[in-house]
CSV table of N, CA, C and O in Angstrom, one decimal:
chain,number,residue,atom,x,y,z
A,1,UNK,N,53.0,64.9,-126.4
A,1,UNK,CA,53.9,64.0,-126.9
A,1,UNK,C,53.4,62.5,-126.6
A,1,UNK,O,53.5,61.6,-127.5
A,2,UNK,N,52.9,62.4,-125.1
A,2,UNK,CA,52.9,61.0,-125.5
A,2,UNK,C,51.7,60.4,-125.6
A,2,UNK,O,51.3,59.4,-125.1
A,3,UNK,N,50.7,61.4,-126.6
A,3,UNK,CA,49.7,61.0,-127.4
A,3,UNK,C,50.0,60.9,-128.4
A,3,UNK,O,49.0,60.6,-129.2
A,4,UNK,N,51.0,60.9,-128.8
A,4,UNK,CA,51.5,60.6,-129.8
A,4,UNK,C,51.9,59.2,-130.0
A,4,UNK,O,51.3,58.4,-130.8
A,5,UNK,N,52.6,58.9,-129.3
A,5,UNK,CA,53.2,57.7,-128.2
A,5,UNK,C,52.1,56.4,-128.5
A,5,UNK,O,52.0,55.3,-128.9
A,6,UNK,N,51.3,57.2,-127.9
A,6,UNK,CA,50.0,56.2,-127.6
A,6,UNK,C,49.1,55.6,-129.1
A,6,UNK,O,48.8,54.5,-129.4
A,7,UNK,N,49.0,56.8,-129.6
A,7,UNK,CA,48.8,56.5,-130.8
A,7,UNK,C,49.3,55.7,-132.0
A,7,UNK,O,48.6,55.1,-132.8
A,8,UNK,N,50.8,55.9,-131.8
A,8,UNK,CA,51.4,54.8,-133.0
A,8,UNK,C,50.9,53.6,-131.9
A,8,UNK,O,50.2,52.8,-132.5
A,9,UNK,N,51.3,53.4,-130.3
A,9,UNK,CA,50.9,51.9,-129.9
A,9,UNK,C,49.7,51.5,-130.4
A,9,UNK,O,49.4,50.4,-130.7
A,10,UNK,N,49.1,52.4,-130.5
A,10,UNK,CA,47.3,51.6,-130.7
A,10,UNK,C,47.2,51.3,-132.3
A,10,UNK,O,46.3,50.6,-132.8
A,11,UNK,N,48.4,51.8,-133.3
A,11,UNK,CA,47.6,51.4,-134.4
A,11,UNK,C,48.4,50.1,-134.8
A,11,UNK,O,48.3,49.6,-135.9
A,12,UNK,N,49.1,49.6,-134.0
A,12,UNK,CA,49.6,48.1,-134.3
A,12,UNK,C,49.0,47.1,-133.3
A,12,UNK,O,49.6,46.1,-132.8
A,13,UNK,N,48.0,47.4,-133.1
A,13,UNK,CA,46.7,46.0,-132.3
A,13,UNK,C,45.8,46.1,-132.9
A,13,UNK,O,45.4,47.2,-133.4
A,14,UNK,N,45.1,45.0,-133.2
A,14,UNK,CA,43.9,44.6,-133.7
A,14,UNK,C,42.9,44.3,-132.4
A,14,UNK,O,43.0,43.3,-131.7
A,15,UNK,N,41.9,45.3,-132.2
A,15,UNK,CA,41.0,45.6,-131.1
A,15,UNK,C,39.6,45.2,-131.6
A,15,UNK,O,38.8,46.1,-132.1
A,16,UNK,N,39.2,43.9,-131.6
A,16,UNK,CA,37.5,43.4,-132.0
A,16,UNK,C,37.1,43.0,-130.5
A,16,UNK,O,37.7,42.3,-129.7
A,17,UNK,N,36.0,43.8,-130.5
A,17,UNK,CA,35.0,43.1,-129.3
A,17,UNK,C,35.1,41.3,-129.3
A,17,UNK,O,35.2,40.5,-130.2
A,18,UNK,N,35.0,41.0,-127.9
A,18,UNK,CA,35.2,39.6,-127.9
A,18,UNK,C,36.3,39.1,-127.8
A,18,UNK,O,36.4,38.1,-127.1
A,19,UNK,N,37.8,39.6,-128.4
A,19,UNK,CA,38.4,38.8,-128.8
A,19,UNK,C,39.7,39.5,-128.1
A,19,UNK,O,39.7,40.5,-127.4
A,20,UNK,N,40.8,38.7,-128.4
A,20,UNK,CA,41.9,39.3,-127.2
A,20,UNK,C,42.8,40.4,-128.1
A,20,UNK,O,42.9,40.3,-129.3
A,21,UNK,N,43.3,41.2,-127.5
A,21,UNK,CA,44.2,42.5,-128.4
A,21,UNK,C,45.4,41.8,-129.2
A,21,UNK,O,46.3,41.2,-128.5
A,22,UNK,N,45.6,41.7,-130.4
A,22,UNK,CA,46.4,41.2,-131.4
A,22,UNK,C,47.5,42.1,-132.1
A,22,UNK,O,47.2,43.0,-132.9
A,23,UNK,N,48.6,41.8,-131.9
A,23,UNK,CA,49.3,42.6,-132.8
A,23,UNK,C,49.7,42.2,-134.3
A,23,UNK,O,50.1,41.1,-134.6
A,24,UNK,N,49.5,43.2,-135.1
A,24,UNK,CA,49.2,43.3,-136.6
A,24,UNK,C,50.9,43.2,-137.3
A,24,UNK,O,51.8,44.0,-137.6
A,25,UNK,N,50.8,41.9,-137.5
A,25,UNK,CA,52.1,41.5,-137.7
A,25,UNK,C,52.6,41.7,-138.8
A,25,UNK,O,53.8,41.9,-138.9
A,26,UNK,N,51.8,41.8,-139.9
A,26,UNK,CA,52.5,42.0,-141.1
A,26,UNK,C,52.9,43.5,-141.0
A,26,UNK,O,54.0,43.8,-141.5
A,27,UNK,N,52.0,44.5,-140.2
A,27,UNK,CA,52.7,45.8,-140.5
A,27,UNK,C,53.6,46.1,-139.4
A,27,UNK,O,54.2,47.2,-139.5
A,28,UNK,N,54.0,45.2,-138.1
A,28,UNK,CA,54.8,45.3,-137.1
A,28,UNK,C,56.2,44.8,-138.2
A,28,UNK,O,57.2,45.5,-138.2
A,29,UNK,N,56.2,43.7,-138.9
A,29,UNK,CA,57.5,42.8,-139.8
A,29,UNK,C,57.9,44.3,-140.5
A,29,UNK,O,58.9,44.8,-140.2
A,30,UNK,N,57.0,45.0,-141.5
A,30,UNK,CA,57.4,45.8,-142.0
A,30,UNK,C,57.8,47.3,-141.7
A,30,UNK,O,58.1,48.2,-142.4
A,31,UNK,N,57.7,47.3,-140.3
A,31,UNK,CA,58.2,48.6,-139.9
A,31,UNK,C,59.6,48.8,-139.5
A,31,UNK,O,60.4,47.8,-139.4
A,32,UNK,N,60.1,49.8,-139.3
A,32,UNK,CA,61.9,50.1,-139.0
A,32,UNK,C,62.0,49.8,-137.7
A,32,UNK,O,61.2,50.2,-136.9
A,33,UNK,N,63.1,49.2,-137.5
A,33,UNK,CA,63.7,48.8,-136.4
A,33,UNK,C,64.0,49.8,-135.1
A,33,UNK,O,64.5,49.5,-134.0
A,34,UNK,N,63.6,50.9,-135.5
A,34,UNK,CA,63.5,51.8,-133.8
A,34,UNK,C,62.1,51.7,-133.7
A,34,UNK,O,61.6,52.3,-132.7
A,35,UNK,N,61.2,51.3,-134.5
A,35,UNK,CA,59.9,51.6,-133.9
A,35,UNK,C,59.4,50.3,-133.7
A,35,UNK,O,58.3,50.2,-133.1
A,36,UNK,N,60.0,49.1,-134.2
A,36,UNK,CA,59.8,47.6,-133.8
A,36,UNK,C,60.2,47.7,-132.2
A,36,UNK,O,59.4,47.2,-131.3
A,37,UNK,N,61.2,48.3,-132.0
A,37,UNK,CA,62.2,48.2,-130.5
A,37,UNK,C,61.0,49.2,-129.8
A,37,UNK,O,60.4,48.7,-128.7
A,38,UNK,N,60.7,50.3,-130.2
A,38,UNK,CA,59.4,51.3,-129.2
A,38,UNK,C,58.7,50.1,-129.0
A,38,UNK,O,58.5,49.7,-127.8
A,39,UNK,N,58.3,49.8,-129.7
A,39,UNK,CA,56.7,49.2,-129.8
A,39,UNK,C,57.0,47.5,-128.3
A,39,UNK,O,56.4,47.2,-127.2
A,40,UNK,N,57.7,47.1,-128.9
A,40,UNK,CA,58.4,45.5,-128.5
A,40,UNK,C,58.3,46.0,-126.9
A,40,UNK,O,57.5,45.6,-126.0
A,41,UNK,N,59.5,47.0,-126.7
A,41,UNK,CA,59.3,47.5,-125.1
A,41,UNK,C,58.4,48.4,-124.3
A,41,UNK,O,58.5,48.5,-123.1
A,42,UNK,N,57.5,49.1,-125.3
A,42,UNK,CA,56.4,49.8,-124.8
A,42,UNK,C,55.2,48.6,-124.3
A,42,UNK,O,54.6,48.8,-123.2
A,43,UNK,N,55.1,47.8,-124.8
A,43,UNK,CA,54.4,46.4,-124.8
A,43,UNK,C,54.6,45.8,-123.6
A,43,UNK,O,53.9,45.4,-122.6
A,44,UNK,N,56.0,45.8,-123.9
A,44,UNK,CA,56.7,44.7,-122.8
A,44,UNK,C,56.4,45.6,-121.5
A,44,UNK,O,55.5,45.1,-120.9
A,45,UNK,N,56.7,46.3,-121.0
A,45,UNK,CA,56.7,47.1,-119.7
A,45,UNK,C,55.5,47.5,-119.5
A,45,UNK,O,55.4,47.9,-118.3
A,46,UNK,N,54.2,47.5,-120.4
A,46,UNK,CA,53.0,47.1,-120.1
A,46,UNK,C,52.5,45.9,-119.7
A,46,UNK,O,51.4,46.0,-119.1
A,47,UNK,N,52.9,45.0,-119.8
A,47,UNK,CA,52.9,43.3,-119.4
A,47,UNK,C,53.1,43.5,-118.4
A,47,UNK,O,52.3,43.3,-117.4
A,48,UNK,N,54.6,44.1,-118.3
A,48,UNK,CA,55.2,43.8,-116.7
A,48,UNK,C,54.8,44.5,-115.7
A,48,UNK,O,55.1,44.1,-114.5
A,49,UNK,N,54.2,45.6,-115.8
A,49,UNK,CA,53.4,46.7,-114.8
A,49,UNK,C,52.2,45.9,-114.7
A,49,UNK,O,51.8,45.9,-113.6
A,50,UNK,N,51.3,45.0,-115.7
A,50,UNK,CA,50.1,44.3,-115.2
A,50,UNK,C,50.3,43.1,-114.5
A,50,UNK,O,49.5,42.6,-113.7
A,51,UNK,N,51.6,42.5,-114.7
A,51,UNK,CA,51.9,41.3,-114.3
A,51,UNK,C,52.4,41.9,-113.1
A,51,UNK,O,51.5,41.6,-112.2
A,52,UNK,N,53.4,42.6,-112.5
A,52,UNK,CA,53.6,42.8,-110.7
A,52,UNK,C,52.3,43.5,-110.0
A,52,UNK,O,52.4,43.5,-108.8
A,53,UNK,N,51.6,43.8,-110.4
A,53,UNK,CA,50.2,44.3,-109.7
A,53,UNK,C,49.2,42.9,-109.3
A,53,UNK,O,48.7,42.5,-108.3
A,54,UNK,N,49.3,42.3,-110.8
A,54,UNK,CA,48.3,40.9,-110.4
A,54,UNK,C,49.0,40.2,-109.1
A,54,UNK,O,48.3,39.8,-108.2
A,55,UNK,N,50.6,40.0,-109.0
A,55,UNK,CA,51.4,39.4,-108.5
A,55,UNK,C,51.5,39.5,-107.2
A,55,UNK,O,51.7,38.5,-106.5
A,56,UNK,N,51.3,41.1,-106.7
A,56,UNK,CA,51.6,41.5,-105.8
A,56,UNK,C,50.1,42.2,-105.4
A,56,UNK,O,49.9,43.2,-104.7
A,57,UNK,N,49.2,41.6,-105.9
A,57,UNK,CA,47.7,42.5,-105.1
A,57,UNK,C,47.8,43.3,-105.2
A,57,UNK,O,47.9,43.8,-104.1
A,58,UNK,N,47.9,44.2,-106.4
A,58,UNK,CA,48.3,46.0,-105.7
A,58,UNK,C,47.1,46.1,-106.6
A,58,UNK,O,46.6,45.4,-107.5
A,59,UNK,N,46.5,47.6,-106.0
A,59,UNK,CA,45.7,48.5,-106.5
A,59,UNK,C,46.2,49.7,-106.9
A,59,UNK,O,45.8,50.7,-106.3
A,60,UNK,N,47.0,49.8,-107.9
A,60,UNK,CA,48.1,51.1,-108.3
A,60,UNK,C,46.9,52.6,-108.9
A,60,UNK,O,45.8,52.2,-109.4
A,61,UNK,N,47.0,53.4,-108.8
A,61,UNK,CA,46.8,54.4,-108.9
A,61,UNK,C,47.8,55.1,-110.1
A,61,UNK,O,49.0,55.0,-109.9
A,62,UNK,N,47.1,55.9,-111.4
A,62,UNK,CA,47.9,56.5,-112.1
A,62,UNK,C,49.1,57.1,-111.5
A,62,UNK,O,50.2,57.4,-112.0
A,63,UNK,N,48.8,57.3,-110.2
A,63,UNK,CA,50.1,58.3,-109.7
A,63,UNK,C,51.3,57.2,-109.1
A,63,UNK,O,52.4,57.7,-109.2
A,64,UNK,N,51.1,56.5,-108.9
A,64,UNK,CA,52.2,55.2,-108.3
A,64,UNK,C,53.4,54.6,-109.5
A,64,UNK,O,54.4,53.9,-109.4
A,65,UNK,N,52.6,55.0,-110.3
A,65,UNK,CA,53.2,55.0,-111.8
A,65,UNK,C,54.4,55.6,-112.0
A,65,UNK,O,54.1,56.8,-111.9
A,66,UNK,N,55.9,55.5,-112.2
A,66,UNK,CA,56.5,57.0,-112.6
A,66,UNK,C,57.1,56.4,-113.9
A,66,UNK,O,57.6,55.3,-114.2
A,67,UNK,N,57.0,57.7,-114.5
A,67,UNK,CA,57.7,57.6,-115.9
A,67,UNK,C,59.3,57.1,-116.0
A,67,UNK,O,59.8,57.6,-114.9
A,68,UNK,N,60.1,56.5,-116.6
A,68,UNK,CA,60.9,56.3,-116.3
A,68,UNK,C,62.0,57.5,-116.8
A,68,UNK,O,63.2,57.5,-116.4
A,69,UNK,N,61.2,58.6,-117.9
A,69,UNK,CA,62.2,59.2,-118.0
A,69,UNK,C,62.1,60.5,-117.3
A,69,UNK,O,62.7,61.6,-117.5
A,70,UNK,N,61.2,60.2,-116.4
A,70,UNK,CA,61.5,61.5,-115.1
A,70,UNK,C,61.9,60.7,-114.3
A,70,UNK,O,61.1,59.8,-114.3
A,71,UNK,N,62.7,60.6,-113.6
A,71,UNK,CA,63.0,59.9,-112.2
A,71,UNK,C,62.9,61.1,-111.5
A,71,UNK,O,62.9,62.3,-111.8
A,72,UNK,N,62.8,60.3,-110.2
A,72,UNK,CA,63.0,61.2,-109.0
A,72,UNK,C,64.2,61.5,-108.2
A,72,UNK,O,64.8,60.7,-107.5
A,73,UNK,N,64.6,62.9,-108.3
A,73,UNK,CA,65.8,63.5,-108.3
A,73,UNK,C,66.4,62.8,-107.0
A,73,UNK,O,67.5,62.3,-107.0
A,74,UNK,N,65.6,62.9,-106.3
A,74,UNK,CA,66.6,62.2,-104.5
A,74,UNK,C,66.7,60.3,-104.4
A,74,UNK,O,67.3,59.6,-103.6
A,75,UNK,N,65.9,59.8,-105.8
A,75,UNK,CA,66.0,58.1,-105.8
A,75,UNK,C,67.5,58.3,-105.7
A,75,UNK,O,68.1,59.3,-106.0
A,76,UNK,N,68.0,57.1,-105.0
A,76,UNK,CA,69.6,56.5,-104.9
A,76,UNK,C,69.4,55.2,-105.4
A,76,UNK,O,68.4,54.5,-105.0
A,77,UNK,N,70.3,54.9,-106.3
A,77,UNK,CA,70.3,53.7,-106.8
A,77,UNK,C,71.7,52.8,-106.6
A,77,UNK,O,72.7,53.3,-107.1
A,78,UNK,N,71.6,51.8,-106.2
A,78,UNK,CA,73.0,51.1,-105.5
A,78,UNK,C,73.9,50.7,-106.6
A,78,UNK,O,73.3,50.4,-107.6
A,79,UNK,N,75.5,50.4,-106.8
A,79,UNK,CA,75.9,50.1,-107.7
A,79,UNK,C,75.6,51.0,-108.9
A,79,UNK,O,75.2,52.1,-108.8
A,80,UNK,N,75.9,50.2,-109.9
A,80,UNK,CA,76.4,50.8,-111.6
A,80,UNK,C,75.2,49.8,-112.2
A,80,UNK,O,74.7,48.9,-111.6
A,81,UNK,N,74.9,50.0,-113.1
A,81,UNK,CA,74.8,49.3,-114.4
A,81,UNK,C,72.6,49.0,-114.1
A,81,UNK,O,71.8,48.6,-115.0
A,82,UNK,N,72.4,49.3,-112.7
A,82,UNK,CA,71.2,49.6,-112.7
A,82,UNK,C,70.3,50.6,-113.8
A,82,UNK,O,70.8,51.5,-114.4
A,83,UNK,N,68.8,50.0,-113.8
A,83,UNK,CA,68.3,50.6,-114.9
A,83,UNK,C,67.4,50.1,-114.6
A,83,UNK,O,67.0,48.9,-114.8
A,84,UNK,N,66.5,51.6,-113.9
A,84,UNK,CA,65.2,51.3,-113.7
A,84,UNK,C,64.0,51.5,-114.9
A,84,UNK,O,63.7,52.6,-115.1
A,85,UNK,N,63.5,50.6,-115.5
A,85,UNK,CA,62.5,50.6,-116.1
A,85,UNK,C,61.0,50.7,-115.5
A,85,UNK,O,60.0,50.9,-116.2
A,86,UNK,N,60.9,50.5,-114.4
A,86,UNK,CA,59.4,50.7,-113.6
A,86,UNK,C,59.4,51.0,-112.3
A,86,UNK,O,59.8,50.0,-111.7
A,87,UNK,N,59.3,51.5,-112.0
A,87,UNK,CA,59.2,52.5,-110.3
A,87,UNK,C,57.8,52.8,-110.0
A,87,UNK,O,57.0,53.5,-110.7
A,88,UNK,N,57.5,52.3,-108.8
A,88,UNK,CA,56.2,52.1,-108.2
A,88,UNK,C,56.7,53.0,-106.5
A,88,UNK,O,57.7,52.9,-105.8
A,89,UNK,N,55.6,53.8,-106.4
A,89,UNK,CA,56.1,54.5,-105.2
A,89,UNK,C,54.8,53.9,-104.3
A,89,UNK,O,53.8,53.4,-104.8
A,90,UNK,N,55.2,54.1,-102.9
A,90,UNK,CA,54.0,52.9,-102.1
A,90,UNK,C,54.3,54.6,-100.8
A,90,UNK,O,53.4,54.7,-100.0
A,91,UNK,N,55.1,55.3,-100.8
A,91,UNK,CA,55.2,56.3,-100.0
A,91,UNK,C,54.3,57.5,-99.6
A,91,UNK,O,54.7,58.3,-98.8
């Protein structure tokens, strides 16, 4: 499944040697609005997993990674209305 995943991400960038990864706007404007929203947050939570690693010196390892729609059964999360979108385990 989530070569699948991966696959629609990759066909809305424009990937030329040299040049920085681009998203293909005219066919991002023209697509449906649950796959604008996939794409927008699949993106975005790739930023932000590169941006707290730059931030924080880390050297993460695929496994430090957790999907967000597995969590881990014993996490405790304080309060309501929490919503973990990126979980980094350092344990």
């Amino acid at each position: 499944m989530m070569q699948h995943e991966l696959r629609l991400l990759l066909s809305f960038l424009v990937d030329r040697p040299g040049s920085p990864l681009t998203l293909r706007q005219a066919d991002f404007q023209a697509s449906s609005g649950h796959i604008k929203r996939f794409i927008s947050e699949s993106f975005g939570l790739g930023m932000l997993t590169a941006a707290a690693e730059r931030h924080n010196r880390l050297k993460l390892n695929d496994i430090d990674l957790h999907n967000s729609d597995a969590l881990p059964v014993a996490t405790q999360y304080p309060g309501s209305g929490i919503r973990p979108d990126l979980l980094f385990d350092f344990y």
